[in-house]
Every structure is written in C-alpha cells, then in structure tokens.
Amino acid sequence: AQTVTQSQPEMSVQEAETVTLSCTYDTSENNYYLFWYKQPPSRQMILVIRQEAYKQQNATENRFSVNFQKAAKSFSLKISDSQLGDTAMYFCASSIYSGNTPLVFGKGTRLSVIA
Amino acid sequence: DTGVSQNPRHKITKRGQNVTFRCDPISEHNRLYWYRQTLGQGPEFLTYFQNEAQLEKSRLLSDRFSAERPKGSFSTLEIQRTEQGDSAMYLCASKSGSGTNYGYTFGSGTRLTVV
C-alpha cells in the first residue's frame, strides 16, 4: 500500500520569495509517479508538476521545481518568485506506474502568499 | 472539449434522502475515478472505471453508495439514505489509458451538505 505524508499543514511566504513544501511517501513499488496538485479556494484541482520515479533528473515547470530523493522517499516542491495567485492548498500524490491505480494523496499544505 | 464536468456543483439534502451526482469526463479518457474530500483533508479514493467496467472499490464505499458508468461515457454516483457523515466534496477525475501524458484531470466537484 502507498502512503503520502505532508507534515506542514500551513505555510506562508512573502510575494516574490521562494518557498519549499515537503512531502514524504512510502511504497513497495519500484516504478511509480509522484505529483503535486494545486487546489485554489473553491476551484478545481490542477496538476502542477509530475515526476517519474525512474528518472533521476528533477522535474521543473517554470517557477515550480521538485527535489526528488528516491532513497529517502522524499518529494519536495519549490516555488520560486511566489505570486499571489499561488495561494492554494497543495497536495502531494503518488500512483503506481501500471497506469490503472488511483492517486493516493497527502493531507495537503495550505500556502498563503502575502503581498 | 472543456474538461471534466460535474453536476450539480452544490447539493443540500436532508438526512435519509437519496442523492445522485453526475460526472462527464474528457471524451477520449477511458478511465474515470471518484474521490471524496472532507474539510482539511486530501481526496480519498472511492472507486474507478475503465470504460464501463468498475474495476476497484475502496472500503470507504459502503453499501449505501453505488456508481455506474453506462456505455463508458458519463458516470453517476448515488448515495442512498444519506447521513451527516456523507457531507463532503465529491470529486471526479479522468485520464487517458495510453500515451505519455500520464495526467489525471479533475472536475470542480460536487459539494454535498447533509442536514
């Protein structure tokens, strides 16, 4: 069984600064995907970034990047140049590589970007 | 195609009543997932379909819950004899079963309040 743990219920960051959200996971699988999803208030969940476990290179998407440490089972999200629109709940999630299995989510981190 | 559509957006019902939610996935996505999200928590998996076949149900899906996906297109989630503990956001997600874009697309959810 997979588990995902987010140990920071809430975080805040000043606009234009950098913030890192933590995530650890546990799985017995060797091939899996890891995701960060963003859920703005009263809006739908959208994919921020995705990492394939077999890739050593950390994924990046514009201002968003991850630090994937496979041996430590750690998958943190770094947001650079934070913007007010980044205010949201952020969920870390994992899925087995087979393609059929559902996502397993952490409890989320509420990020507030302060002007 | 405008993404995953869920109806209604909000539903208030009295305890003991039956409710039904609908999800219209992205048309070329053959996999469809239902999740439940309570306040302050991450989404929890309920069930998923590949085309019209319901392939997996979680232990959260009690006998009062039933889901269908006739003809492999839209899906419905019915809750019979609702209880106050059923109050939550019900999320639907779909994904393609092939290709390199291993991403789940979420709908905006149906928020259920049982009074």
PDB file of C-alpha atoms in Angstrom:
ATOM      1  CA  ALA A   1       0.000   0.000   0.000  1.00  0.00           C
ATOM      2  CA  GLN A   2       1.124   3.520  -0.726  1.00  0.00           C
ATOM      3  CA  THR A   3       1.075   6.345   1.800  1.00  0.00           C
ATOM      4  CA  VAL A   4       1.831  10.035   1.359  1.00  0.00           C
ATOM      5  CA  THR A   5       2.652  12.364   4.237  1.00  0.00           C
ATOM      6  CA  GLN A   6       2.680  16.146   4.227  1.00  0.00           C
ATOM      7  CA  SER A   7       3.891  17.418   7.578  1.00  0.00           C
ATOM      8  CA  GLN A   8       3.233  21.129   7.057  1.00  0.00           C
ATOM      9  CA  PRO A   9      -0.485  21.922   7.432  1.00  0.00           C
ATOM     10  CA  GLU A  10       0.038  25.624   6.705  1.00  0.00           C
ATOM     11  CA  MET A  11       2.780  27.825   5.324  1.00  0.00           C
ATOM     12  CA  SER A  12       3.113  31.431   4.280  1.00  0.00           C
ATOM     13  CA  VAL A  13       5.555  33.280   2.057  1.00  0.00           C
ATOM     14  CA  GLN A  14       6.103  36.842   1.005  1.00  0.00           C
ATOM     15  CA  GLU A  15       5.380  37.708  -2.591  1.00  0.00           C
ATOM     16  CA  ALA A  16       8.447  37.197  -4.839  1.00  0.00           C
ATOM     17  CA  GLU A  17      10.148  34.956  -2.270  1.00  0.00           C
ATOM     18  CA  THR A  18      10.837  31.227  -2.516  1.00  0.00           C
ATOM     19  CA  VAL A  19       9.051  28.540  -0.513  1.00  0.00           C
ATOM     20  CA  THR A  20       9.511  24.775  -0.232  1.00  0.00           C
ATOM     21  CA  LEU A  21       6.714  22.351   0.588  1.00  0.00           C
ATOM     22  CA  SER A  22       7.655  18.949   1.988  1.00  0.00           C
ATOM     23  CA  CYS A  23       6.321  15.524   1.116  1.00  0.00           C
ATOM     24  CA  THR A  24       7.400  12.022   2.043  1.00  0.00           C
ATOM     25  CA  TYR A  25       5.914   8.822   0.746  1.00  0.00           C
ATOM     26  CA  ASP A  26       6.126   5.109   1.224  1.00  0.00           C
ATOM     27  CA  THR A  27       5.717   2.419  -1.398  1.00  0.00           C
ATOM     28  CA  SER A  28       6.973  -1.065  -2.072  1.00  0.00           C
ATOM     29  CA  GLU A  29       6.883  -0.464  -5.814  1.00  0.00           C
ATOM     30  CA  ASN A  30       9.942   0.374  -7.849  1.00  0.00           C
ATOM     31  CA  ASN A  31       8.113   2.185 -10.633  1.00  0.00           C
ATOM     32  CA  TYR A  32       5.696   4.938  -9.735  1.00  0.00           C
ATOM     33  CA  TYR A  33       4.730   8.531 -10.397  1.00  0.00           C
ATOM     34  CA  LEU A  34       4.697  11.444  -7.980  1.00  0.00           C
ATOM     35  CA  PHE A  35       2.590  14.556  -8.401  1.00  0.00           C
ATOM     36  CA  TRP A  36       1.956  17.942  -6.893  1.00  0.00           C
ATOM     37  CA  TYR A  37      -1.571  19.285  -7.320  1.00  0.00           C
ATOM     38  CA  LYS A  38      -2.833  22.781  -6.558  1.00  0.00           C
ATOM     39  CA  GLN A  39      -6.382  23.426  -5.336  1.00  0.00           C
ATOM     40  CA  PRO A  40      -7.249  27.146  -5.165  1.00  0.00           C
ATOM     41  CA  PRO A  41     -10.161  28.142  -2.907  1.00  0.00           C
ATOM     42  CA  SER A  42     -13.439  26.907  -4.387  1.00  0.00           C
ATOM     43  CA  ARG A  43     -11.747  25.878  -7.602  1.00  0.00           C
ATOM     44  CA  GLN A  44     -10.778  22.629  -9.199  1.00  0.00           C
ATOM     45  CA  MET A  45      -7.606  20.672  -8.590  1.00  0.00           C
ATOM     46  CA  ILE A  46      -4.947  21.225 -11.228  1.00  0.00           C
ATOM     47  CA  LEU A  47      -1.669  19.454 -11.874  1.00  0.00           C
ATOM     48  CA  VAL A  48       1.421  21.494 -11.001  1.00  0.00           C
ATOM     49  CA  ILE A  49       4.216  19.065 -11.714  1.00  0.00           C
ATOM     50  CA  ARG A  50       4.856  15.358 -12.235  1.00  0.00           C
ATOM     51  CA  GLN A  51       7.905  13.160 -11.620  1.00  0.00           C
ATOM     52  CA  GLU A  52       8.523   9.661 -12.934  1.00  0.00           C
ATOM     53  CA  ALA A  53      10.387   7.623 -10.314  1.00  0.00           C
ATOM     54  CA  TYR A  54      12.719   6.060 -12.878  1.00  0.00           C
ATOM     55  CA  LYS A  55      14.028   9.486 -13.901  1.00  0.00           C
ATOM     56  CA  GLN A  56      16.892  10.846 -11.845  1.00  0.00           C
ATOM     57  CA  GLN A  57      16.529  14.384 -13.150  1.00  0.00           C
ATOM     58  CA  ASN A  58      14.250  16.587 -11.083  1.00  0.00           C
ATOM     59  CA  ALA A  59      11.180  17.873 -12.913  1.00  0.00           C
ATOM     60  CA  THR A  60      10.722  21.606 -13.453  1.00  0.00           C
ATOM     61  CA  GLU A  61       7.793  23.641 -14.746  1.00  0.00           C
ATOM     62  CA  ASN A  62       8.545  27.348 -14.966  1.00  0.00           C
ATOM     63  CA  ARG A  63       8.644  28.632 -11.354  1.00  0.00           C
ATOM     64  CA  PHE A  64       7.927  25.177  -9.919  1.00  0.00           C
ATOM     65  CA  SER A  65      10.568  22.536  -9.349  1.00  0.00           C
ATOM     66  CA  VAL A  66      10.907  19.401  -7.266  1.00  0.00           C
ATOM     67  CA  ASN A  67      13.659  17.829  -5.217  1.00  0.00           C
ATOM     68  CA  PHE A  68      13.160  14.097  -5.666  1.00  0.00           C
ATOM     69  CA  GLN A  69      15.201  11.927  -3.318  1.00  0.00           C
ATOM     70  CA  LYS A  70      14.230   8.355  -4.169  1.00  0.00           C
ATOM     71  CA  ALA A  71      16.260   6.630  -1.472  1.00  0.00           C
ATOM     72  CA  ALA A  72      14.846   8.916   1.196  1.00  0.00           C
ATOM     73  CA  LYS A  73      11.360   8.729  -0.356  1.00  0.00           C
ATOM     74  CA  SER A  74      11.140  12.479  -0.316  1.00  0.00           C
ATOM     75  CA  PHE A  75       9.493  14.716  -2.913  1.00  0.00           C
ATOM     76  CA  SER A  76       9.511  18.419  -2.061  1.00  0.00           C
ATOM     77  CA  LEU A  77       8.096  21.252  -4.167  1.00  0.00           C
ATOM     78  CA  LYS A  78       9.914  24.543  -4.554  1.00  0.00           C
ATOM     79  CA  ILE A  79       8.007  27.603  -5.708  1.00  0.00           C
ATOM     80  CA  SER A  80      10.221  30.468  -6.843  1.00  0.00           C
ATOM     81  CA  ASP A  81       9.164  34.100  -7.212  1.00  0.00           C
ATOM     82  CA  SER A  82       5.903  33.401  -5.355  1.00  0.00           C
ATOM     83  CA  GLN A  83       2.829  35.162  -6.691  1.00  0.00           C
ATOM     84  CA  LEU A  84      -0.488  35.992  -5.046  1.00  0.00           C
ATOM     85  CA  GLY A  85      -2.155  33.521  -7.403  1.00  0.00           C
ATOM     86  CA  ASP A  86      -0.107  30.712  -5.874  1.00  0.00           C
ATOM     87  CA  THR A  87      -2.273  30.906  -2.739  1.00  0.00           C
ATOM     88  CA  ALA A  88      -3.957  27.493  -2.551  1.00  0.00           C
ATOM     89  CA  MET A  89      -3.947  24.057  -0.990  1.00  0.00           C
ATOM     90  CA  TYR A  90      -1.119  21.940  -2.357  1.00  0.00           C
ATOM     91  CA  PHE A  91      -1.423  18.171  -2.386  1.00  0.00           C
ATOM     92  CA  CYS A  92       1.333  15.666  -2.924  1.00  0.00           C
ATOM     93  CA  ALA A  93       0.168  12.409  -4.533  1.00  0.00           C
ATOM     94  CA  SER A  94       1.562   9.146  -5.820  1.00  0.00           C
ATOM     95  CA  SER A  95       0.444   6.472  -8.246  1.00  0.00           C
ATOM     96  CA  ILE A  96       1.868   3.109  -9.229  1.00  0.00           C
ATOM     97  CA  TYR A  97       3.309   3.020 -12.724  1.00  0.00           C
ATOM     98  CA  SER A  98       0.878   0.411 -14.045  1.00  0.00           C
ATOM     99  CA  GLY A  99      -1.455   3.146 -15.142  1.00  0.00           C
ATOM    100  CA  ASN A 100      -4.661   1.873 -13.599  1.00  0.00           C
ATOM    101  CA  THR A 101      -4.188   2.569  -9.950  1.00  0.00           C
ATOM    102  CA  PRO A 102      -5.789   5.620  -8.357  1.00  0.00           C
ATOM    103  CA  LEU A 103      -3.856   8.515  -6.907  1.00  0.00           C
ATOM    104  CA  VAL A 104      -3.055   8.427  -3.197  1.00  0.00           C
ATOM    105  CA  PHE A 105      -2.996  11.918  -1.694  1.00  0.00           C
ATOM    106  CA  GLY A 106      -1.418  13.531   1.330  1.00  0.00           C
ATOM    107  CA  LYS A 107      -3.474  15.769   3.617  1.00  0.00           C
ATOM    108  CA  GLY A 108      -2.253  18.912   1.943  1.00  0.00           C
ATOM    109  CA  THR A 109      -0.433  22.113   2.812  1.00  0.00           C
ATOM    110  CA  ARG A 110      -2.279  25.422   2.803  1.00  0.00           C
ATOM    111  CA  LEU A 111       0.003  28.039   1.262  1.00  0.00           C
ATOM    112  CA  SER A 112      -0.677  31.729   1.675  1.00  0.00           C
ATOM    113  CA  VAL A 113       1.273  34.245  -0.388  1.00  0.00           C
ATOM    114  CA  ILE A 114       1.397  37.606   1.356  1.00  0.00           C
ATOM    115  CA  ALA A 115       1.729  40.889  -0.503  1.00  0.00           C
TER     116      ALA A 115
ATOM    117  CA  ASP B   1     -13.919  19.620 -25.009  1.00  0.00           C
ATOM    118  CA  THR B   2     -13.840  21.766 -21.885  1.00  0.00           C
ATOM    119  CA  GLY B   3     -12.552  19.227 -19.402  1.00  0.00           C
ATOM    120  CA  VAL B   4     -14.254  17.185 -16.705  1.00  0.00           C
ATOM    121  CA  SER B   5     -17.733  18.422 -15.842  1.00  0.00           C
ATOM    122  CA  GLN B   6     -19.566  17.659 -12.599  1.00  0.00           C
ATOM    123  CA  ASN B   7     -23.174  18.384 -11.730  1.00  0.00           C
ATOM    124  CA  PRO B   8     -24.583  19.701  -9.554  1.00  0.00           C
ATOM    125  CA  ARG B   9     -21.928  21.984  -8.033  1.00  0.00           C
ATOM    126  CA  HIS B  10     -23.727  22.064  -4.716  1.00  0.00           C
ATOM    127  CA  LYS B  11     -26.355  19.826  -3.151  1.00  0.00           C
ATOM    128  CA  ILE B  12     -28.101  20.253   0.183  1.00  0.00           C
ATOM    129  CA  THR B  13     -30.221  17.334   1.280  1.00  0.00           C
ATOM    130  CA  LYS B  14     -31.991  16.117   4.374  1.00  0.00           C
ATOM    131  CA  ARG B  15     -30.659  13.114   6.232  1.00  0.00           C
ATOM    132  CA  GLY B  16     -32.180   9.936   4.862  1.00  0.00           C
ATOM    133  CA  GLN B  17     -32.730  11.219   1.327  1.00  0.00           C
ATOM    134  CA  ASN B  18     -31.047   9.788  -1.761  1.00  0.00           C
ATOM    135  CA  VAL B  19     -28.766  11.900  -3.949  1.00  0.00           C
ATOM    136  CA  THR B  20     -27.154  11.344  -7.328  1.00  0.00           C
ATOM    137  CA  PHE B  21     -24.171  13.127  -8.820  1.00  0.00           C
ATOM    138  CA  ARG B  22     -23.026  13.121 -12.422  1.00  0.00           C
ATOM    139  CA  CYS B  23     -19.569  13.301 -13.965  1.00  0.00           C
ATOM    140  CA  ASP B  24     -18.828  13.855 -17.649  1.00  0.00           C
ATOM    141  CA  PRO B  25     -15.163  13.018 -18.316  1.00  0.00           C
ATOM    142  CA  ILE B  26     -12.979  14.185 -21.161  1.00  0.00           C
ATOM    143  CA  SER B  27     -14.365  12.289 -24.116  1.00  0.00           C
ATOM    144  CA  GLU B  28     -11.219  10.369 -25.080  1.00  0.00           C
ATOM    145  CA  HIS B  29     -10.408   9.335 -21.495  1.00  0.00           C
ATOM    146  CA  ASN B  30     -11.327   5.732 -20.782  1.00  0.00           C
ATOM    147  CA  ARG B  31     -10.543   5.817 -17.055  1.00  0.00           C
ATOM    148  CA  LEU B  32     -12.774   7.606 -14.561  1.00  0.00           C
ATOM    149  CA  TYR B  33     -12.222   7.980 -10.811  1.00  0.00           C
ATOM    150  CA  TRP B  34     -14.373   9.132  -7.908  1.00  0.00           C
ATOM    151  CA  TYR B  35     -12.849  10.668  -4.783  1.00  0.00           C
ATOM    152  CA  ARG B  36     -14.269  12.114  -1.586  1.00  0.00           C
ATOM    153  CA  GLN B  37     -12.684  15.111   0.105  1.00  0.00           C
ATOM    154  CA  THR B  38     -13.644  16.269   3.572  1.00  0.00           C
ATOM    155  CA  LEU B  39     -12.667  19.620   5.026  1.00  0.00           C
ATOM    156  CA  GLY B  40      -8.958  19.897   5.690  1.00  0.00           C
ATOM    157  CA  GLN B  41      -8.146  16.530   4.165  1.00  0.00           C
ATOM    158  CA  GLY B  42      -6.770  15.271   0.901  1.00  0.00           C
ATOM    159  CA  PRO B  43      -9.018  13.436  -1.556  1.00  0.00           C
ATOM    160  CA  GLU B  44      -9.723   9.800  -0.700  1.00  0.00           C
ATOM    161  CA  PHE B  45     -10.295   7.238  -3.414  1.00  0.00           C
ATOM    162  CA  LEU B  46     -13.779   5.735  -3.716  1.00  0.00           C
ATOM    163  CA  THR B  47     -13.935   3.812  -6.986  1.00  0.00           C
ATOM    164  CA  TYR B  48     -12.793   3.771 -10.589  1.00  0.00           C
ATOM    165  CA  PHE B  49     -13.899   2.622 -14.015  1.00  0.00           C
ATOM    166  CA  GLN B  50     -12.120   1.568 -17.140  1.00  0.00           C
ATOM    167  CA  ASN B  51     -14.670   2.165 -19.848  1.00  0.00           C
ATOM    168  CA  GLU B  52     -17.922   0.748 -18.414  1.00  0.00           C
ATOM    169  CA  ALA B  53     -16.254  -1.739 -16.064  1.00  0.00           C
ATOM    170  CA  GLN B  54     -15.961  -0.842 -12.389  1.00  0.00           C
ATOM    171  CA  LEU B  55     -12.522  -2.212 -11.563  1.00  0.00           C
ATOM    172  CA  GLU B  56     -11.920  -1.208  -7.969  1.00  0.00           C
ATOM    173  CA  LYS B  57     -13.884  -0.037  -4.947  1.00  0.00           C
ATOM    174  CA  SER B  58     -12.366   1.216  -1.705  1.00  0.00           C
ATOM    175  CA  ARG B  59     -13.575   0.228   1.751  1.00  0.00           C
ATOM    176  CA  LEU B  60     -14.979   3.774   2.016  1.00  0.00           C
ATOM    177  CA  LEU B  61     -17.663   2.834  -0.492  1.00  0.00           C
ATOM    178  CA  SER B  62     -20.323   1.432   1.836  1.00  0.00           C
ATOM    179  CA  ASP B  63     -23.429  -0.433   0.689  1.00  0.00           C
ATOM    180  CA  ARG B  64     -25.270   2.888   0.509  1.00  0.00           C
ATOM    181  CA  PHE B  65     -23.004   4.057  -2.305  1.00  0.00           C
ATOM    182  CA  SER B  66     -23.282   2.904  -5.893  1.00  0.00           C
ATOM    183  CA  ALA B  67     -21.560   4.084  -9.024  1.00  0.00           C
ATOM    184  CA  GLU B  68     -22.227   3.382 -12.659  1.00  0.00           C
ATOM    185  CA  ARG B  69     -20.707   4.271 -15.992  1.00  0.00           C
ATOM    186  CA  PRO B  70     -23.098   3.062 -18.686  1.00  0.00           C
ATOM    187  CA  LYS B  71     -21.579   2.855 -22.161  1.00  0.00           C
ATOM    188  CA  GLY B  72     -18.264   4.036 -20.808  1.00  0.00           C
ATOM    189  CA  SER B  73     -19.140   7.711 -21.072  1.00  0.00           C
ATOM    190  CA  PHE B  74     -20.561   9.724 -18.161  1.00  0.00           C
ATOM    191  CA  SER B  75     -20.697   8.307 -14.642  1.00  0.00           C
ATOM    192  CA  THR B  76     -23.135   8.651 -11.775  1.00  0.00           C
ATOM    193  CA  LEU B  77     -22.529   8.284  -8.056  1.00  0.00           C
ATOM    194  CA  GLU B  78     -25.597   7.636  -5.917  1.00  0.00           C
ATOM    195  CA  ILE B  79     -25.767   7.802  -2.155  1.00  0.00           C
ATOM    196  CA  GLN B  80     -28.814   6.238  -0.557  1.00  0.00           C
ATOM    197  CA  ARG B  81     -30.167   7.133   2.897  1.00  0.00           C
ATOM    198  CA  THR B  82     -27.688   9.960   3.322  1.00  0.00           C
ATOM    199  CA  GLU B  83     -26.053  10.544   6.700  1.00  0.00           C
ATOM    200  CA  GLN B  84     -24.427  13.684   8.074  1.00  0.00           C
ATOM    201  CA  GLY B  85     -21.056  11.980   7.736  1.00  0.00           C
ATOM    202  CA  ASP B  86     -21.555  11.900   3.974  1.00  0.00           C
ATOM    203  CA  SER B  87     -21.139  15.680   3.850  1.00  0.00           C
ATOM    204  CA  ALA B  88     -18.065  16.251   1.704  1.00  0.00           C
ATOM    205  CA  MET B  89     -16.804  17.333  -1.691  1.00  0.00           C
ATOM    206  CA  TYR B  90     -17.126  14.544  -4.258  1.00  0.00           C
ATOM    207  CA  LEU B  91     -14.507  14.814  -6.969  1.00  0.00           C
ATOM    208  CA  CYS B  92     -14.375  13.109 -10.327  1.00  0.00           C
ATOM    209  CA  ALA B  93     -11.215  12.690 -12.385  1.00  0.00           C
ATOM    210  CA  SER B  94     -10.481  11.109 -15.737  1.00  0.00           C
ATOM    211  CA  LYS B  95      -7.333  10.089 -17.558  1.00  0.00           C
ATOM    212  CA  SER B  96      -6.237   8.579 -20.794  1.00  0.00           C
ATOM    213  CA  GLY B  97      -5.101   4.990 -20.662  1.00  0.00           C
ATOM    214  CA  SER B  98      -2.281   5.479 -23.084  1.00  0.00           C
ATOM    215  CA  GLY B  99       0.258   7.961 -24.249  1.00  0.00           C
ATOM    216  CA  THR B 100       2.980   9.797 -22.399  1.00  0.00           C
ATOM    217  CA  ASN B 101       0.718  12.358 -20.769  1.00  0.00           C
ATOM    218  CA  TYR B 102       0.163  10.439 -17.576  1.00  0.00           C
ATOM    219  CA  GLY B 103      -2.083  13.019 -16.012  1.00  0.00           C
ATOM    220  CA  TYR B 104      -5.405  12.999 -14.230  1.00  0.00           C
ATOM    221  CA  THR B 105      -7.856  15.804 -14.992  1.00  0.00           C
ATOM    222  CA  PHE B 106     -10.199  16.746 -12.167  1.00  0.00           C
ATOM    223  CA  GLY B 107     -13.652  18.265 -12.245  1.00  0.00           C
ATOM    224  CA  SER B 108     -14.730  21.095  -9.965  1.00  0.00           C
ATOM    225  CA  GLY B 109     -16.527  18.693  -7.655  1.00  0.00           C
ATOM    226  CA  THR B 110     -19.976  18.405  -6.102  1.00  0.00           C
ATOM    227  CA  ARG B 111     -20.226  19.720  -2.566  1.00  0.00           C
ATOM    228  CA  LEU B 112     -22.779  17.725  -0.576  1.00  0.00           C
ATOM    229  CA  THR B 113     -24.251  19.026   2.658  1.00  0.00           C
ATOM    230  CA  VAL B 114     -26.495  16.685   4.633  1.00  0.00           C
ATOM    231  CA  VAL B 115     -28.662  18.481   7.195  1.00  0.00           C
TER     232      VAL B 115
END
